[in-house]
mmCIF file of C-alpha atoms in Angstrom:
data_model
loop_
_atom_site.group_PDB
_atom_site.id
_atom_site.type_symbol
_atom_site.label_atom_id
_atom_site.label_comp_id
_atom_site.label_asym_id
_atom_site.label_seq_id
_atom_site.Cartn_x
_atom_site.Cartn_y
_atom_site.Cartn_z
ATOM 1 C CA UNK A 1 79.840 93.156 123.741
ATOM 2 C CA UNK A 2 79.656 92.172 119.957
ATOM 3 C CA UNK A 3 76.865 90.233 118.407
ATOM 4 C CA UNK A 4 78.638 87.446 116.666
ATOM 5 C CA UNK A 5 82.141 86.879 117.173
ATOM 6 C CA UNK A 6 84.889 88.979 119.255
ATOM 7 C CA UNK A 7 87.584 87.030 117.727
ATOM 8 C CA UNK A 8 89.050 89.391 115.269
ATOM 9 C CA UNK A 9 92.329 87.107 115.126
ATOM 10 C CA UNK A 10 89.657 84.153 113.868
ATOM 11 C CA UNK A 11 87.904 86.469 111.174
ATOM 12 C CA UNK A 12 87.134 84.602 107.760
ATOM 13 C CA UNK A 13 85.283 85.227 104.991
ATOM 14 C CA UNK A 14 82.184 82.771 104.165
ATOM 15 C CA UNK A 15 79.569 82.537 102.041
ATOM 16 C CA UNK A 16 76.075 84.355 102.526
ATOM 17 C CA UNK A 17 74.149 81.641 104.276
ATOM 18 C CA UNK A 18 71.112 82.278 101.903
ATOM 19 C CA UNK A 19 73.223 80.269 99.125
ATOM 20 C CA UNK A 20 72.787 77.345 101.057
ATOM 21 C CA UNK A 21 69.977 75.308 100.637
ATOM 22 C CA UNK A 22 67.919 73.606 103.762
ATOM 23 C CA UNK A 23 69.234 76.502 105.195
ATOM 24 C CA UNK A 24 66.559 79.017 107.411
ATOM 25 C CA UNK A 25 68.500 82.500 106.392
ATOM 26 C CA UNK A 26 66.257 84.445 109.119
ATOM 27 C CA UNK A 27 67.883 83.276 111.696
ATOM 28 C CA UNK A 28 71.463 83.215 112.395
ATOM 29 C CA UNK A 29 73.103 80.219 113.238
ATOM 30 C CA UNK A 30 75.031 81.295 116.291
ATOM 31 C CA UNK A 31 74.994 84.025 118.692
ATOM 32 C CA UNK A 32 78.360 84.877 120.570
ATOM 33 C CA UNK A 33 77.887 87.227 123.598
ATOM 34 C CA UNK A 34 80.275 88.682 126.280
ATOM 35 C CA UNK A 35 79.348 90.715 128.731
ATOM 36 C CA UNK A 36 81.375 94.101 128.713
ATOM 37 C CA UNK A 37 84.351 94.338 130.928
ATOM 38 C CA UNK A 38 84.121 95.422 134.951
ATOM 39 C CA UNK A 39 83.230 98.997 135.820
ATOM 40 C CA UNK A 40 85.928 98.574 138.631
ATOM 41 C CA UNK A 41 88.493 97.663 136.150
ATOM 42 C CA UNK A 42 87.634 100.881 134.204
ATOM 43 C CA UNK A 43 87.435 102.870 137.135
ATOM 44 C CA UNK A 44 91.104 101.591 137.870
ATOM 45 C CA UNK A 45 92.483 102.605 134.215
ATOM 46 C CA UNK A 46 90.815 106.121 134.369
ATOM 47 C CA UNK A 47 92.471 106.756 137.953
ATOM 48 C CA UNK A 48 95.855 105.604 136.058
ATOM 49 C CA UNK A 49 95.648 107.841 133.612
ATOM 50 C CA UNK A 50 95.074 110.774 135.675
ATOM 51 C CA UNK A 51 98.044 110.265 138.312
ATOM 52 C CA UNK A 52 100.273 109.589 134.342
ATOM 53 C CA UNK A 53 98.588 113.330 133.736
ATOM 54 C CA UNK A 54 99.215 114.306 137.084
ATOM 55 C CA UNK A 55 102.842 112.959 137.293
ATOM 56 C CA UNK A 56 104.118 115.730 134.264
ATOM 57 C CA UNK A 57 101.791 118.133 135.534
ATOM 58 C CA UNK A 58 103.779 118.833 139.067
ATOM 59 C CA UNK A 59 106.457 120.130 136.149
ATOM 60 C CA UNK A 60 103.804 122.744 134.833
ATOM 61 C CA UNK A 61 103.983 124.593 137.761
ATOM 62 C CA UNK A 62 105.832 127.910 137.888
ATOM 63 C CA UNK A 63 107.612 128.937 140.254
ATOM 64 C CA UNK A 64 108.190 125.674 141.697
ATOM 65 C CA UNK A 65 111.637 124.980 140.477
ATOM 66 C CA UNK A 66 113.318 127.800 142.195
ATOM 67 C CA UNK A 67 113.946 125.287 145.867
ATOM 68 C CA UNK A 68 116.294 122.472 144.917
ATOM 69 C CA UNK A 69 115.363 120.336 147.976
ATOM 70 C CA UNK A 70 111.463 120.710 146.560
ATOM 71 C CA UNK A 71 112.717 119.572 143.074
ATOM 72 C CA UNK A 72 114.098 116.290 144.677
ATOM 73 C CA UNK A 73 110.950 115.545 146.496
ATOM 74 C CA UNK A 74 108.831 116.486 142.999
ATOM 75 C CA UNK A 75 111.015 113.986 141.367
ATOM 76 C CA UNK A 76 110.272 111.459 143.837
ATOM 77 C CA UNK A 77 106.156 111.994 143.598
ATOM 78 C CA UNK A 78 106.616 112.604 139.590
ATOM 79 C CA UNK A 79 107.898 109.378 139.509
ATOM 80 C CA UNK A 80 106.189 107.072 141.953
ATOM 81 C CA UNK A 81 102.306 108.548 140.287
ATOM 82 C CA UNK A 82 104.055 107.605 136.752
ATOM 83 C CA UNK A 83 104.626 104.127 137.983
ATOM 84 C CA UNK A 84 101.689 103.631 139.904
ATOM 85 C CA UNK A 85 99.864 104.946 136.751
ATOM 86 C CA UNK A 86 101.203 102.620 134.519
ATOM 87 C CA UNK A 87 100.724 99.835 136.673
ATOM 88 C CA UNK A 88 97.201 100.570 136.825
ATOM 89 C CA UNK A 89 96.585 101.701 133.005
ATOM 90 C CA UNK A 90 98.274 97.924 132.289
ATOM 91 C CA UNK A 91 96.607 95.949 134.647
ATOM 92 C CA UNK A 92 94.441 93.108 132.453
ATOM 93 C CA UNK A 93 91.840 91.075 134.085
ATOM 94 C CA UNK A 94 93.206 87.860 135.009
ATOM 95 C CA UNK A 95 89.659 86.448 134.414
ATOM 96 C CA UNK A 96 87.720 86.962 131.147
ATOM 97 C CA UNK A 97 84.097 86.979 131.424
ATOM 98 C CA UNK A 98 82.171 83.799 130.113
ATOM 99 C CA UNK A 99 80.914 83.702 126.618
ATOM 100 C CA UNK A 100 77.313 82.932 125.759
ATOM 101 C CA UNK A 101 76.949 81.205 122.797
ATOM 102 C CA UNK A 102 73.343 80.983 121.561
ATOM 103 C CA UNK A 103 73.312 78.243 118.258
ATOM 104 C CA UNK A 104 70.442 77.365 116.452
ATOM 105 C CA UNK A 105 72.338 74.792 114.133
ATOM 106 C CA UNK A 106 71.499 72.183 117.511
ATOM 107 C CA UNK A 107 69.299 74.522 119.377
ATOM 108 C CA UNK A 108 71.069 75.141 122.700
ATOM 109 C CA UNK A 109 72.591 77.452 124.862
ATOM 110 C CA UNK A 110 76.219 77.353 125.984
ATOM 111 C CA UNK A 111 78.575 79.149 128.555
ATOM 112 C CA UNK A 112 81.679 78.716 127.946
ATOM 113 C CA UNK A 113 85.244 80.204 129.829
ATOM 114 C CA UNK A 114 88.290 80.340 128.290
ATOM 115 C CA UNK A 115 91.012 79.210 130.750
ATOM 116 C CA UNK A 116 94.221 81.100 130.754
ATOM 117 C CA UNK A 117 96.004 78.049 128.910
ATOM 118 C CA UNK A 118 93.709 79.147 125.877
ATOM 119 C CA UNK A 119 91.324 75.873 126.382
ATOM 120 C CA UNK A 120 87.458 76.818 126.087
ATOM 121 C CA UNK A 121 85.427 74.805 128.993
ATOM 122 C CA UNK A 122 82.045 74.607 128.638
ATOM 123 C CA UNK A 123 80.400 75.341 132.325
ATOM 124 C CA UNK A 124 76.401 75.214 130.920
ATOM 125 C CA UNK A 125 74.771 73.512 128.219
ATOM 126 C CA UNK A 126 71.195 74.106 128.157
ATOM 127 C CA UNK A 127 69.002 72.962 125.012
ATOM 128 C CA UNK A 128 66.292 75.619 124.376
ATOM 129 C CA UNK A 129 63.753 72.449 125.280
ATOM 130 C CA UNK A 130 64.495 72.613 129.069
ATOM 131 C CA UNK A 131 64.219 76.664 129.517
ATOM 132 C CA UNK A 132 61.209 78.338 130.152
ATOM 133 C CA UNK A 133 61.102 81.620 128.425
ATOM 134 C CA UNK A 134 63.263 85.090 127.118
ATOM 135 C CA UNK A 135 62.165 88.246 128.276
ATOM 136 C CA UNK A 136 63.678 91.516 126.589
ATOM 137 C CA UNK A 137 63.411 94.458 128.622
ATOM 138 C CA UNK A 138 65.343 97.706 127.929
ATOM 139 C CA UNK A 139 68.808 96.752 127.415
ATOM 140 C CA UNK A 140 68.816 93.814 128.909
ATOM 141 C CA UNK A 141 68.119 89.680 128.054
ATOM 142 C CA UNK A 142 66.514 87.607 130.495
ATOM 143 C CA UNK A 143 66.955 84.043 130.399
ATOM 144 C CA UNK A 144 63.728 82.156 132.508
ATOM 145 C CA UNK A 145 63.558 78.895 134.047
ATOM 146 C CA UNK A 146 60.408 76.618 133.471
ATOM 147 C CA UNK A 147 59.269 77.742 136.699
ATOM 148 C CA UNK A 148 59.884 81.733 135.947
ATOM 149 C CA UNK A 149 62.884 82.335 138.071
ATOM 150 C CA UNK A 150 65.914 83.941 136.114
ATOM 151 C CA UNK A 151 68.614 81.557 135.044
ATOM 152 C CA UNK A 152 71.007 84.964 133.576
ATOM 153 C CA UNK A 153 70.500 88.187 132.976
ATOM 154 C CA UNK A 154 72.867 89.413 129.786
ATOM 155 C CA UNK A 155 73.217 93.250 128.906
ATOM 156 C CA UNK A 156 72.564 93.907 125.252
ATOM 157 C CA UNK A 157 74.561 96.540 123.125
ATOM 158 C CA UNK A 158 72.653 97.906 120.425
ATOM 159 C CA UNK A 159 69.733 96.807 117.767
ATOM 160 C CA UNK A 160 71.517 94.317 115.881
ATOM 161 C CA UNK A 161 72.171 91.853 118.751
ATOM 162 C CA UNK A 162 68.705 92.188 120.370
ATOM 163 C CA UNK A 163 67.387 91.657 116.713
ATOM 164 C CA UNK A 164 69.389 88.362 116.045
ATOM 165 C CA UNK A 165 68.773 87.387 119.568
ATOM 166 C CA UNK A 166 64.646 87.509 119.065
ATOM 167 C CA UNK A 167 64.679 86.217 115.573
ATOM 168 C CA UNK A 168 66.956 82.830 116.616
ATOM 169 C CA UNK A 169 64.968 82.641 120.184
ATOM 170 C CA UNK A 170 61.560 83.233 118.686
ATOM 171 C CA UNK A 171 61.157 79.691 117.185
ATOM 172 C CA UNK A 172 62.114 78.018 120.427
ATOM 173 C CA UNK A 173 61.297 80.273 123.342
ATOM 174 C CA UNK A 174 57.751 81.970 124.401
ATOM 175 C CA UNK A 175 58.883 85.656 124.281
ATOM 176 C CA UNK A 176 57.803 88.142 126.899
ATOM 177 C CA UNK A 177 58.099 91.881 126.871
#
């Protein structure tokens, strides 16, 4: 998770938004997250790396060429982990996680998905108006209702992002610790 834009294909410089007058510089005027990928996907790519390792490690072992009907059979394993690994270190998601965009140029939140044609949908547009409040604990963002029920939890990587979060949600949102 990045704080303003994942997109390094769509990286361009602009100018410093200080320049520009009418323009509040404290506050940026959009915040892109994405929560990190799937621990279950990692898991997946870590056990694919380790039957690749394992694969050319059966051929490590001395003494274990000398049987030529045990050589077939390690060629057989050797390559069934090596494809199985590789299947499993190239997997992709199918699904990308949702993006939340917080912008303060009109003062909303959106959620938006990114179908595999390469259209963004938006599934949630909320102005800051209609929520309730944002509550920073740890590592994490809380997103409350009027009513103080959670409308989404995001995890947040590092100072930076929780830093632009609170000074564009500050304005807008009563801020709870």
């Amino acid at each position: 998770m990045t704080a303003i834009d994942q997109n390094v294909i769509d990286f361009t410089r602009v100018a410093p938004i200080d320049h520009v007058p009418g323009f509040r510089s404290e506050a940026p005027s959009q915040v892109t997250l994405r929560p990190g990928g799937s621990v279950s996907a990692m898991l997946l790519r870590l056990l694919g790396g380790c039957m690749v390792m394992a694969s050319t490690g059966l051929w490590l072992m001395p003494d274990s060429g000398a049987d030529p009907q045990m050589a077939l059979i390690r060629i057989g394993v050797s390559v069934f982990l090596l494809f199985v690994g590789l299947c499993l270190l190239l997997q992709r998601e199918m699904k990308l996680p949702p993006e939340f965009h917080f912008d303060a140029q009109r003062n909303e939140l959106r959620i938006e998905e990114i179908r595999s044609d390469g259209r963004s949908v938006v599934l949630m547009r909320r102005s800051y108006a209609s929520l309730g409040a944002a509550r920073f604990s740890g590592k994490t963002l809380q997103i409350l209702e009027g009513d103080g029920s959670v409308l989404i939890e995001l995890p947040l990587e590092g100072r930076t992002t929780r830093k632009l979060l609170l000074s564009q949600l500050k304005p807008h949102l009563r801020i709870m610790s």
